[in-house]
Coordinates of C-alpha atoms in Angstrom, one line a residue:
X912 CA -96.9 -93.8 -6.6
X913 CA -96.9 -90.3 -7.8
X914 CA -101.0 -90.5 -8.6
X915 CA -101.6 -92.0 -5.7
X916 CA -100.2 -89.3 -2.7
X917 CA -101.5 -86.9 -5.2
X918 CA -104.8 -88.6 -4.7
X919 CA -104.8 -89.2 -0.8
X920 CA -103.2 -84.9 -0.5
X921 CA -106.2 -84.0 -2.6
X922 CA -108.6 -86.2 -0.3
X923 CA -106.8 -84.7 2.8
X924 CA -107.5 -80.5 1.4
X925 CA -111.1 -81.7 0.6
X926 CA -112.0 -83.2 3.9
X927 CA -111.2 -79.8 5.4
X928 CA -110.5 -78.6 9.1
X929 CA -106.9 -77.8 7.6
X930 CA -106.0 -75.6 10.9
X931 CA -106.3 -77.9 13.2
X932 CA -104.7 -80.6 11.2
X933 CA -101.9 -78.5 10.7
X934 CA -102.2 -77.5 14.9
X935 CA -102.5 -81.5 15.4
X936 CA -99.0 -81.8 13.3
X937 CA -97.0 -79.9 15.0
X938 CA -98.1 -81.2 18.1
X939 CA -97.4 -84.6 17.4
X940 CA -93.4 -85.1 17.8
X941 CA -93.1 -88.3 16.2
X942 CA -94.7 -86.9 12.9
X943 CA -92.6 -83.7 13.1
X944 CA -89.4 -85.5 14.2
X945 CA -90.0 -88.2 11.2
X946 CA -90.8 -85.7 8.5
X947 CA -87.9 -83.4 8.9
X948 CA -85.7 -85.6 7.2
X949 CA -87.0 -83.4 4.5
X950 CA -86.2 -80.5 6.5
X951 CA -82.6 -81.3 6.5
X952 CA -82.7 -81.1 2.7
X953 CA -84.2 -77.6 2.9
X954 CA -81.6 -76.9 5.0
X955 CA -78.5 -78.2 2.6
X956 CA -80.0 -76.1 -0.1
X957 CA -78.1 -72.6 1.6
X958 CA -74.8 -74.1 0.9
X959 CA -75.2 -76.4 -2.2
X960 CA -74.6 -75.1 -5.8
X961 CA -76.4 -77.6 -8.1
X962 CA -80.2 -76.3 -7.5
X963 CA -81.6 -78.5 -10.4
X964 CA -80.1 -81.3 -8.8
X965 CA -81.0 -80.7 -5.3
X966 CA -84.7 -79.3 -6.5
X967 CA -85.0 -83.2 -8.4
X968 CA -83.7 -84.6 -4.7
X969 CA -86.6 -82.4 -2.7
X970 CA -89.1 -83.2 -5.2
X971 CA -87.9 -87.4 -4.8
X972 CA -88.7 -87.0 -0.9
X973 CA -92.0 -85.3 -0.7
X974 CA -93.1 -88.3 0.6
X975 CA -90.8 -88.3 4.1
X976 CA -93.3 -84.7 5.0
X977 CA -96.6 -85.4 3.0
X978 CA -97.4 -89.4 4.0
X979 CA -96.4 -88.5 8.0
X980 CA -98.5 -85.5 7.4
X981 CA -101.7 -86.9 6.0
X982 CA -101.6 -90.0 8.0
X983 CA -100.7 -88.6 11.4
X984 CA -104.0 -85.7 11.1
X985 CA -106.0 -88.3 9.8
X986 CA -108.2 -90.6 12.0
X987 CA -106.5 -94.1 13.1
X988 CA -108.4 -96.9 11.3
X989 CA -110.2 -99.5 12.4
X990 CA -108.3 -102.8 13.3
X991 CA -110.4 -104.5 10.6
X992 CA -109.9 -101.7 7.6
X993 CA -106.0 -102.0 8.5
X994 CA -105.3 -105.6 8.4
X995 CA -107.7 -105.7 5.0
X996 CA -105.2 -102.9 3.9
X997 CA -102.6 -105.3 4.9
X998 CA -104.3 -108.3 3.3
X999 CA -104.3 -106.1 -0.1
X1000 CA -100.6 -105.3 0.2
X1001 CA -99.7 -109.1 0.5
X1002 CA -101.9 -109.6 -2.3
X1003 CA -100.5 -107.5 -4.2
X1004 CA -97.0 -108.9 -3.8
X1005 CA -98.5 -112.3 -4.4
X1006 CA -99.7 -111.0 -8.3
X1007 CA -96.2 -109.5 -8.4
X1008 CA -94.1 -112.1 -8.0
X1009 CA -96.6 -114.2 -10.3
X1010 CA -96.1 -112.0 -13.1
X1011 CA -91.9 -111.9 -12.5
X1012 CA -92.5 -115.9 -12.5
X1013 CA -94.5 -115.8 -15.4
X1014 CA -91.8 -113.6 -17.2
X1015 CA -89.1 -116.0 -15.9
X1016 CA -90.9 -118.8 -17.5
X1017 CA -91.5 -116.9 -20.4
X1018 CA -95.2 -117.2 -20.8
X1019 CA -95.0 -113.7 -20.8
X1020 CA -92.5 -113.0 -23.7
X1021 CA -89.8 -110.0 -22.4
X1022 CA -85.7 -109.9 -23.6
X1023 CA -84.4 -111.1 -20.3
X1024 CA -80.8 -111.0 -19.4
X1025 CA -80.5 -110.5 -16.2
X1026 CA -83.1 -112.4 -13.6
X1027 CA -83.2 -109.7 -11.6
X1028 CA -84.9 -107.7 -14.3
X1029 CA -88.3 -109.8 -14.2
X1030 CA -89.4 -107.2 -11.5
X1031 CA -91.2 -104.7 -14.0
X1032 CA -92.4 -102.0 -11.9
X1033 CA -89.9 -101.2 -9.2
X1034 CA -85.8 -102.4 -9.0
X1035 CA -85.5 -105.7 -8.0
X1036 CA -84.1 -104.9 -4.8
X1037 CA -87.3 -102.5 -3.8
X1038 CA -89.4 -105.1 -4.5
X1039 CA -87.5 -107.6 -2.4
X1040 CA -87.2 -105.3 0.2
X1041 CA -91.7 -105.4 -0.3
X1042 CA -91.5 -108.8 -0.7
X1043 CA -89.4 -108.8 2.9
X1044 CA -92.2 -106.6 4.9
X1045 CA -95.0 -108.7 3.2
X1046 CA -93.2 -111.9 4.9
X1047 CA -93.1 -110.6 7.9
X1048 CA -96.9 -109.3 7.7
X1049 CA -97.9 -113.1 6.9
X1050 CA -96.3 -114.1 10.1
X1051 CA -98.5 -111.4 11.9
X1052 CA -101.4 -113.0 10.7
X1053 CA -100.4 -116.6 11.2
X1054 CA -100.0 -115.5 14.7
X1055 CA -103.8 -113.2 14.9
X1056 CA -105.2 -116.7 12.5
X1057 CA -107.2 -119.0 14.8
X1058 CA -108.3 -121.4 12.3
X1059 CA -105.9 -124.0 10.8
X1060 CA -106.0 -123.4 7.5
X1061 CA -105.9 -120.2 7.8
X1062 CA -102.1 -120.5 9.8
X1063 CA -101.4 -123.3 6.7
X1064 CA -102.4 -120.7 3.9
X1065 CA -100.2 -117.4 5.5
X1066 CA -97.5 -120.1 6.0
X1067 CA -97.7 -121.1 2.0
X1068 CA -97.1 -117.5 1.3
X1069 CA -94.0 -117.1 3.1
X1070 CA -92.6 -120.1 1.3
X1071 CA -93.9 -119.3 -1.8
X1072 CA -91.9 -115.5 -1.4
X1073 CA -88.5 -116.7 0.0
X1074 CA -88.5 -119.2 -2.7
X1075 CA -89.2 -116.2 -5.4
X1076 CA -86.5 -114.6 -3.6
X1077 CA -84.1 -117.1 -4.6
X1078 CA -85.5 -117.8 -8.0
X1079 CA -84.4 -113.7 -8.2
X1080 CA -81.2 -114.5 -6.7
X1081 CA -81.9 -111.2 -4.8
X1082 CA -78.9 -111.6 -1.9
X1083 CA -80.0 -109.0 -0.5
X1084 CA -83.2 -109.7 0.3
X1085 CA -82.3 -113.0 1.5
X1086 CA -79.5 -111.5 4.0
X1087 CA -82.4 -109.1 5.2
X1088 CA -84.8 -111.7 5.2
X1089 CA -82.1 -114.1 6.9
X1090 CA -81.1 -110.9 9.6
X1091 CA -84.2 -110.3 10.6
X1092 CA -85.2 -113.7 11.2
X1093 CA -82.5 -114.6 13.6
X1094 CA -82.8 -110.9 15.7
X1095 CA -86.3 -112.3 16.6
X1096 CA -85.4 -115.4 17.4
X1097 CA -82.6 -114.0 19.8
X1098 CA -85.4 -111.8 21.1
X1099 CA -87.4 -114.8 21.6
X1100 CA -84.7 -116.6 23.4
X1101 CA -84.0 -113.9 25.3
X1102 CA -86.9 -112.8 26.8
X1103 CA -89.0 -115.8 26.7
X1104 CA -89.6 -117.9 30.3
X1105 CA -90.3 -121.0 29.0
X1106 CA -87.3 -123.3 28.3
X1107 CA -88.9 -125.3 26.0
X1108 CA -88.8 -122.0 23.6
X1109 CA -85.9 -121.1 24.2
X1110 CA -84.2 -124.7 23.2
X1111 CA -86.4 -124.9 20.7
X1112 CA -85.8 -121.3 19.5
X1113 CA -81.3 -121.6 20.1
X1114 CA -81.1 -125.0 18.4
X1115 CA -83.3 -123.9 15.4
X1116 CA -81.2 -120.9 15.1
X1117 CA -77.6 -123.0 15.3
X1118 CA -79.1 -125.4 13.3
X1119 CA -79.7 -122.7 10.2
X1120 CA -76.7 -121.1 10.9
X1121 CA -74.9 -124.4 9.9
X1122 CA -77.0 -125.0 7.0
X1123 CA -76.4 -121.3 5.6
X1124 CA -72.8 -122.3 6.3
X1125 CA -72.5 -124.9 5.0
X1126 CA -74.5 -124.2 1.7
X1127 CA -72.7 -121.0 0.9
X1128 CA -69.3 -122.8 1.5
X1129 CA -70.5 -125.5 -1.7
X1130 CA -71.3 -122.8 -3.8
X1131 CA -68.3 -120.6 -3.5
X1132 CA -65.7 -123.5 -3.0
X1133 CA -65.6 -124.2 -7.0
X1134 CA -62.2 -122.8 -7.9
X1135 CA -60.4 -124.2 -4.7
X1136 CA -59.2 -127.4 -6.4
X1137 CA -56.7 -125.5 -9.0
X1138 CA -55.2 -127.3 -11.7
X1139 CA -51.2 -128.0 -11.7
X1140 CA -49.3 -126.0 -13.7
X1141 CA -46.0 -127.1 -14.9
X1142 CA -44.3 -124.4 -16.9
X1143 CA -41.5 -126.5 -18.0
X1144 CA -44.8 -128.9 -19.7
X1145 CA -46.4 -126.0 -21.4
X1146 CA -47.5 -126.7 -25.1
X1147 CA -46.5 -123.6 -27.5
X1148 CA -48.7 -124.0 -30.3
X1149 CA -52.5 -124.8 -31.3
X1150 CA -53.5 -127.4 -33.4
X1151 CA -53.5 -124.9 -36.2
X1152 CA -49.7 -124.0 -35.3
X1153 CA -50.4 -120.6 -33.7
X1154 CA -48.8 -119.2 -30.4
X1155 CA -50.6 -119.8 -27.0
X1156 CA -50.3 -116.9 -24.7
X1157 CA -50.0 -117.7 -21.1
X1158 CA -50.0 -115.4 -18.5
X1159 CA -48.4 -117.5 -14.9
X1160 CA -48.8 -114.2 -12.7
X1161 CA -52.7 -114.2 -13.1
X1162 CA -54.6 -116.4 -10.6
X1163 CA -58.2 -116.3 -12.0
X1164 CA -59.8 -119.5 -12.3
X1165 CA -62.9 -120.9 -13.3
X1166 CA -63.9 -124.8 -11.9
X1167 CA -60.1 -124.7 -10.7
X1168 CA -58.6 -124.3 -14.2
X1169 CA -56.4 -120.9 -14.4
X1170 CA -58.3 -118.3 -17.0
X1171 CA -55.3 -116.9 -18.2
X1172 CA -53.2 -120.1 -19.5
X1173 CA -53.7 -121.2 -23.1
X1174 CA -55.5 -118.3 -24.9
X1175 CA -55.3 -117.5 -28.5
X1176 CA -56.8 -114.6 -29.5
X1177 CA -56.0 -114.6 -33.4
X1178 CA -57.7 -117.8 -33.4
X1179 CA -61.0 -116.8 -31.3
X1180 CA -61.5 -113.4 -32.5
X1181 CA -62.3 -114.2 -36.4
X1182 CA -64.0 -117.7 -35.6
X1183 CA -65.8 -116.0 -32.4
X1184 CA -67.6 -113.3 -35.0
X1185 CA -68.5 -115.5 -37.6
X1186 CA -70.4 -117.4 -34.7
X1187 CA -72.0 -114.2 -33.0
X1188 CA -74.0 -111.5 -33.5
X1189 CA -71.7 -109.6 -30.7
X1190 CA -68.2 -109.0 -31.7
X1191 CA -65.4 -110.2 -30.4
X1192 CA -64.8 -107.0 -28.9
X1193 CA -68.2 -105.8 -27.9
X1194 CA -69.9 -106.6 -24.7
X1195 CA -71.9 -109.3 -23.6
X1196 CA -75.5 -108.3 -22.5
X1197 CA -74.9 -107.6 -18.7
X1198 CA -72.3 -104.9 -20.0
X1199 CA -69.2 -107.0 -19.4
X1200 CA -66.7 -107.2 -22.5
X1201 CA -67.6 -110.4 -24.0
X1202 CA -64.2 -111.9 -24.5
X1203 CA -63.4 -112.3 -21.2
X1204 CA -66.9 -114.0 -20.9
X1205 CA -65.5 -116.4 -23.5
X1206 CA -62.6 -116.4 -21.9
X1207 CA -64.1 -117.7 -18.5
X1208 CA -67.1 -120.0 -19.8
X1209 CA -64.4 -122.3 -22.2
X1210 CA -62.3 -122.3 -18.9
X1211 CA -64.7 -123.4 -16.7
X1212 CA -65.4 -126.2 -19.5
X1213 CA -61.5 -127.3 -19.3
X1214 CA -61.3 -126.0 -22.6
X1215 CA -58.4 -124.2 -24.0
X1216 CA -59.1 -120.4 -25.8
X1217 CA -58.0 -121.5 -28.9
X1218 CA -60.1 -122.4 -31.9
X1219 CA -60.9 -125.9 -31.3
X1220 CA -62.2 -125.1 -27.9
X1221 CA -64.5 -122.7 -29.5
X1222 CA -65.7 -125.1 -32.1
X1223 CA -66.7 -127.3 -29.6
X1224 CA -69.2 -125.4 -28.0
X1225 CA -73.2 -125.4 -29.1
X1226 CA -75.5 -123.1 -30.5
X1227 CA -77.3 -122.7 -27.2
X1228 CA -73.8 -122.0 -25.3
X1229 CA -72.7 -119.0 -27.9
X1230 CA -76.2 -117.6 -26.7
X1231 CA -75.3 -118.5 -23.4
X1232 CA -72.2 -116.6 -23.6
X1233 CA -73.7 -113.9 -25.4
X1234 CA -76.2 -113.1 -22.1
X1235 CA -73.3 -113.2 -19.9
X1236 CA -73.2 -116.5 -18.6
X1237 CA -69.3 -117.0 -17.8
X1238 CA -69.7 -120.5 -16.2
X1239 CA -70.6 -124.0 -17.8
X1240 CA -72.5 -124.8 -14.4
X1241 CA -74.5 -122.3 -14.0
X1242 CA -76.2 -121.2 -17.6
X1243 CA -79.9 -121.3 -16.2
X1244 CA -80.9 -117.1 -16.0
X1245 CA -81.9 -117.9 -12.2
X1246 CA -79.1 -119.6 -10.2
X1247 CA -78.4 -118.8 -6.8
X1248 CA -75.4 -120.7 -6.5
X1249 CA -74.7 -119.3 -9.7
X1250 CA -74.7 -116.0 -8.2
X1251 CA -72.7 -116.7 -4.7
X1252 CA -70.1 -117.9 -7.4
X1253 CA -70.0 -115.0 -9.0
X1254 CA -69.6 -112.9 -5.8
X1255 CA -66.6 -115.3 -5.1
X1256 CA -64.7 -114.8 -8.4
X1257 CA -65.6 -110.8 -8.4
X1258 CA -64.0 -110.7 -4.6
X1259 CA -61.2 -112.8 -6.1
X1260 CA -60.3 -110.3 -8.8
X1261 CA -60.7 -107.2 -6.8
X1262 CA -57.8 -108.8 -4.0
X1263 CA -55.7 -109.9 -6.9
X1264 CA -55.9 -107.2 -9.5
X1265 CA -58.0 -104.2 -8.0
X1266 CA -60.2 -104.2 -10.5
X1267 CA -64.1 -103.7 -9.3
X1268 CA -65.6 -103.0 -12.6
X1269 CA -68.9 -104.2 -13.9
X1270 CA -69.2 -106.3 -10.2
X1271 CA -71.6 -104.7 -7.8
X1272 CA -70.5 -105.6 -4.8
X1273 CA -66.8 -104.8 -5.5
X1274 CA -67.6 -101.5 -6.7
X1275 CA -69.8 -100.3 -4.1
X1276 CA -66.3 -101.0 -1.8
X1277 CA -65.4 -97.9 -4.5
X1278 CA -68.0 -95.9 -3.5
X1279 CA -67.3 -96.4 0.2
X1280 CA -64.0 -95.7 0.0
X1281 CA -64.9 -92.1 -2.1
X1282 CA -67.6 -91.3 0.2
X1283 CA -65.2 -92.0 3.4
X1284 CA -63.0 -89.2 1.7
X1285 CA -65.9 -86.4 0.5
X1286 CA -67.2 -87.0 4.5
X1287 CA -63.4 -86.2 6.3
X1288 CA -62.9 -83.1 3.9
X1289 CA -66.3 -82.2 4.8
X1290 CA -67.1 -83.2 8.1
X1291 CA -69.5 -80.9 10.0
X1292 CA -71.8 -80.0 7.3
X1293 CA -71.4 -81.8 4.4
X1294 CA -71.6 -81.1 0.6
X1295 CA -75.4 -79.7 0.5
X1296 CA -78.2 -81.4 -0.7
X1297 CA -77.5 -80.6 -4.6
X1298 CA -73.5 -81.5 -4.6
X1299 CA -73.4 -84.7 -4.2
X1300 CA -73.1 -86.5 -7.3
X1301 CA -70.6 -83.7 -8.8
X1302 CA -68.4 -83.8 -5.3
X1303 CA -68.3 -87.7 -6.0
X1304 CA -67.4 -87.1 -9.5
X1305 CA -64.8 -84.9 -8.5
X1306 CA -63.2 -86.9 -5.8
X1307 CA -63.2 -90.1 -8.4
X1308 CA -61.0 -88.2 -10.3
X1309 CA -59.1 -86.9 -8.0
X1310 CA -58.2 -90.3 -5.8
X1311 CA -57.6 -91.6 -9.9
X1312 CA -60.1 -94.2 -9.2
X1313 CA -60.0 -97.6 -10.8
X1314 CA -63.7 -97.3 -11.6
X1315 CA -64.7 -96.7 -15.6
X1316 CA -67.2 -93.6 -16.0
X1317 CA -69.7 -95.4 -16.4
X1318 CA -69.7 -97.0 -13.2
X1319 CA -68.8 -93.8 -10.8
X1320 CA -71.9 -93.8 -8.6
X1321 CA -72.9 -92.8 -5.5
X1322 CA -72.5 -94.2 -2.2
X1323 CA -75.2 -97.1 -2.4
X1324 CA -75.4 -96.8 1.2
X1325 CA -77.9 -94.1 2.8
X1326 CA -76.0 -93.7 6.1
X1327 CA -73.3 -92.9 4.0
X1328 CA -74.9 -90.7 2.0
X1329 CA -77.0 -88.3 4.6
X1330 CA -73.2 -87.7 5.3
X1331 CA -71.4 -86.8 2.0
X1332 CA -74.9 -84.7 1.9
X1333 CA -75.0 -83.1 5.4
X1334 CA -72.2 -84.4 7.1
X1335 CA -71.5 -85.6 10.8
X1336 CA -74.2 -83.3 12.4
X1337 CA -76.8 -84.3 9.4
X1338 CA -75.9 -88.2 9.8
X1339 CA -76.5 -87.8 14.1
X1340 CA -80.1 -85.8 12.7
X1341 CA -81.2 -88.7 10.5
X1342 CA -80.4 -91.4 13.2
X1343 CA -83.0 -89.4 15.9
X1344 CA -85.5 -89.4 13.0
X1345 CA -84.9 -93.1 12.8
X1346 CA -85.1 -94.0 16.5
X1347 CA -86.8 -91.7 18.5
X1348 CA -90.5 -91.7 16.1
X1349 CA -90.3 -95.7 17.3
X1350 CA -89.4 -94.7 20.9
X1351 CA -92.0 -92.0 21.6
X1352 CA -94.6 -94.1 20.1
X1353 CA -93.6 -97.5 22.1
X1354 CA -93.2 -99.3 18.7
X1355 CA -90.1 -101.1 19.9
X1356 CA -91.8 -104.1 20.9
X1357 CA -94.7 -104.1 18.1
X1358 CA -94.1 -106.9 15.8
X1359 CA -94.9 -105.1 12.6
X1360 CA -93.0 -102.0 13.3
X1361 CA -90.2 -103.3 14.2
X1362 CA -89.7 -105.8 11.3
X1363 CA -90.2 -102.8 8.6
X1364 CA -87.4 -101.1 11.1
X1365 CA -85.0 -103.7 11.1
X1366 CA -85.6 -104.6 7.1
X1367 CA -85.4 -100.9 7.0
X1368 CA -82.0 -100.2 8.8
X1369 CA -80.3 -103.0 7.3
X1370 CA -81.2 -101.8 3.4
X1371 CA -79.5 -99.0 4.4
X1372 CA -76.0 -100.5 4.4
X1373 CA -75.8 -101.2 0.9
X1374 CA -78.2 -99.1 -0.9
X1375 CA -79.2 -95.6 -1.3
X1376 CA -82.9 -96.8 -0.2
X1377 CA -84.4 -93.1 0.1
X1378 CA -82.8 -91.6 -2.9
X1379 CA -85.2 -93.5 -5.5
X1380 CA -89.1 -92.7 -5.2
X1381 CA -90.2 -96.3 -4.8
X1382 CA -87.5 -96.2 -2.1
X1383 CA -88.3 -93.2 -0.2
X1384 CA -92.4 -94.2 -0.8
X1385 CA -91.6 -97.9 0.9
X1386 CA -89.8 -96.2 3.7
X1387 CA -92.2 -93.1 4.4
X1388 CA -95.7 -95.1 3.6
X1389 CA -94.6 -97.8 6.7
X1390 CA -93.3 -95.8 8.9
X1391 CA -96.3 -93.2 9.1
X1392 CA -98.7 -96.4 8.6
X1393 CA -97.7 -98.4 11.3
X1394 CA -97.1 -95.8 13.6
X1395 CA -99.9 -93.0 13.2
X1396 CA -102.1 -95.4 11.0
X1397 CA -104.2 -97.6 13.6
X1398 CA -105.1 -97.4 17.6
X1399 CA -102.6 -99.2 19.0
X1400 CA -104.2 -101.3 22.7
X1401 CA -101.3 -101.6 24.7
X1402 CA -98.4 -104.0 23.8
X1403 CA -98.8 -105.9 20.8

């Protein structure tokens, strides 16, 4: 990414006529509107006292003033040269998710724990957020396609990518993916005068609704049959005469059998590291202490912690374990279900015991709630561009967060971070840099803009999307391509 705007700013000095490419810039609002994002950061460097931090920041964003820059002075292509440059990014994706696939499969050999780590060059939810616009690109060309294979082959794309996005178990792209989807279809219902559409379009959009419904409900429904407890019933010892512990206050339960009831730890501990390469006290290979992986996996098998419950289990379910798998049914590295199950239990622990650690989506609730506090004791202006992470860090220990060090973030949320970072009058700048670039160019009714926007804006409410390179690249490289990039012929 880095070679490659240093490639297209060297093309851009050598082609000359700088003064009146720099005249053309600052006469074009939507360029100068878009790219001061980066001007706000300027800005926050007056009252921020981290400069190497806030230096790495400015550096991060180049892209929000150099791609609007070079693509806005440049001349619009041809419609031909753009959709080939859209037919490359597709293709591109398409070799992408082949290699993940490949990597999943293991035809190409890589250590593996996590699915989400078989995207190699970018994070996993960059690339699904790629994966997302190049969707949404196909249907642009099934729509532009006028032969039928041609609509049949763009149509095999977009099911071959939201199936990858599944086999990545990337929820987030999916609820992008899913979002975006149904805002066009309400469009389409909306606006459309032909009834047939409209039926059509409502009853197909009920119809998923349902499905979605009812699917997530199956997967995250596991632990509502619970096991009966009778404490008066309650055997005392193991086979090998040793003392359960039990612990009738904890509600955790795998498959509906309680985690927490019939747990022997002098009988695991010594048995579990003569088995494993990990001790019983180390942590499994997603970072979570393995124990309570044990713990979770011989519960969901009906097993009790003891021993004999350990003994029972394979070869292949230590390794299992030993990846972080924490649930009999779902041991396969790519497992949706698996994954809204997951989500379930971490939301069940967090209501039950507060404790968000090690579980993304529980802990980003953390980093709301911190950033909520750094924005009302800095309202109007915010922390400045360099402070961030040390005025987080401060107000983690200060609120005596639940959250371990190593998981005390940042927001994972842009809107919320423009306004840690520049507070209430910064956060109203970066939604005008947002909307009005779309507005002034009449993009708010061009199918390709729009997607990227809405993909775009939704990202934003659970990740930091411009504060990583291949984040602020995606985000920069669209907007200034679709709306500077090509002569647009009215409505389209």
């Amino acid at each position: 990414m880095s070679l490659s705007q240093i490639i297209l700013v060297g093309n851009w000095l050598l082609e000359g006529n700088l003064k009146s490419k720099i005249t053309e810039f600052c006469k074009n609002k939507s360029a100068l509107i878009l790219s001061s994002l980066l001007l706000l950061h300027l800005i926050g460097l007056f009252y921020t006292s981290d400069f190497a931090y806030a230096f790495n920041d400015i550096r991060i964003k180049a892209p929000l003033l150099l791609l609007p820059l070079i693509i806005s002075t440049s001349r619009p292509l041809s419609q031909k040269l753009f959709t080939v440059i859209l037919q490359i990014f597709v293709g591109a994706i398409i070799l992408g998710t082949i290699i993940s696939t490949l990597i999943l499969t293991d035809v190409i050999h890589r250590h593996i724990v996590d699915v989400r780590n078989i995207s190699i060059f970018i994070s996993h939810i960059r690339f699904a957020l790629l994966i997302c616009v190049a969707i949404f690109i196909c249907g642009y060309f099934i729509y532009n396609t006028s032969n039928v294979s041609g609509k049949l082959v763009w149509g095999g794309i977009i099911i071959w990518f939201t199936v990858f996005l599944i086999l990545m178990e990337s929820i987030t792209g999916l609820s992008v993916f899913i979002f975006t989807v149904f805002i066009l279809i309400t469009y389409a219902i909306i606006t459309s005068k032909n009834k047939t559409v409209k039926w059509v379009s409502l009853f197909s959009m009920l119809l998923s609704l349902l499905f979605i419904s009812y699917w997530v409900k199956e997967a995250t429904t596991e632990n509502l049959k619970k096991e009966i407890i009778d404490p008066g019933k309650l055997d005392k010892y193991t086979s090998q005469r040793n003392l359960y512990v039990y612990d009738t206050t904890a509600k955790q339960t795998e498959n509906g059998y309680y985690v927490w009831m019939y747990y022997c730890i002098q009988e695991l501990e010594p048995l579990w590291n003569h088995r494993s390469k990990i001790n019983f006290n180390g942590k499994d290979l997603k970072g979570n202490e393995i124990r309570f992986t044990l713990m979770r996996y011989l519960t969901s098998k009906g097993l009790r912690k003891d021993a004999d419950g350990l003994k029972s289990l394979t070869d292949n379910e230590i390794n299992a374990i030993e990846r972080g798998v924490v649930n009999v049914n779902f041991q396969n590295i790519s497992s949706i279900k698996g994954r809204l199950h997951e989500i379930k239990w971490e939301l069940d622990l967090y209501k039950t015991t507060g404790d968000p650690n090690g579980h993304s989506l529980t802990q980003r609730f953390e980093y709301w709630k911190t950033a909520f506090a750094i924005i009302k004791q800095n309202c109007l202006f915010g922390v400045g561009t360099g402070d961030v992470e040390q005025t987080f860090n401060k107000e983690y220990v200060k609120s005596n967060s639940p959250l371990l060090m190593e998981w005390r973030l940042r927001a994972h949320n842009q809107y919320l971070s423009i306004a840690v970072a520049f507070g209430i009058i910064g956060f109203m700048w970066f939604l005008i840099t947002l909307i009005y670039p779309m507005i002034k160019q009449k993009m708010v009714f061009d199918y390709l803009y729009i997607t990227f926007f809405i993909i775009t804006v939704i990202s934003f409410f659970t990740e930091d999307t411009l504060e990583t390179q291949a984040g602020v690249t995606f985000y920069a490289f669209f907007n200034s391509f679709y709306l500077f990039g090509r002569k647009i012929k009215g409505k389209n």
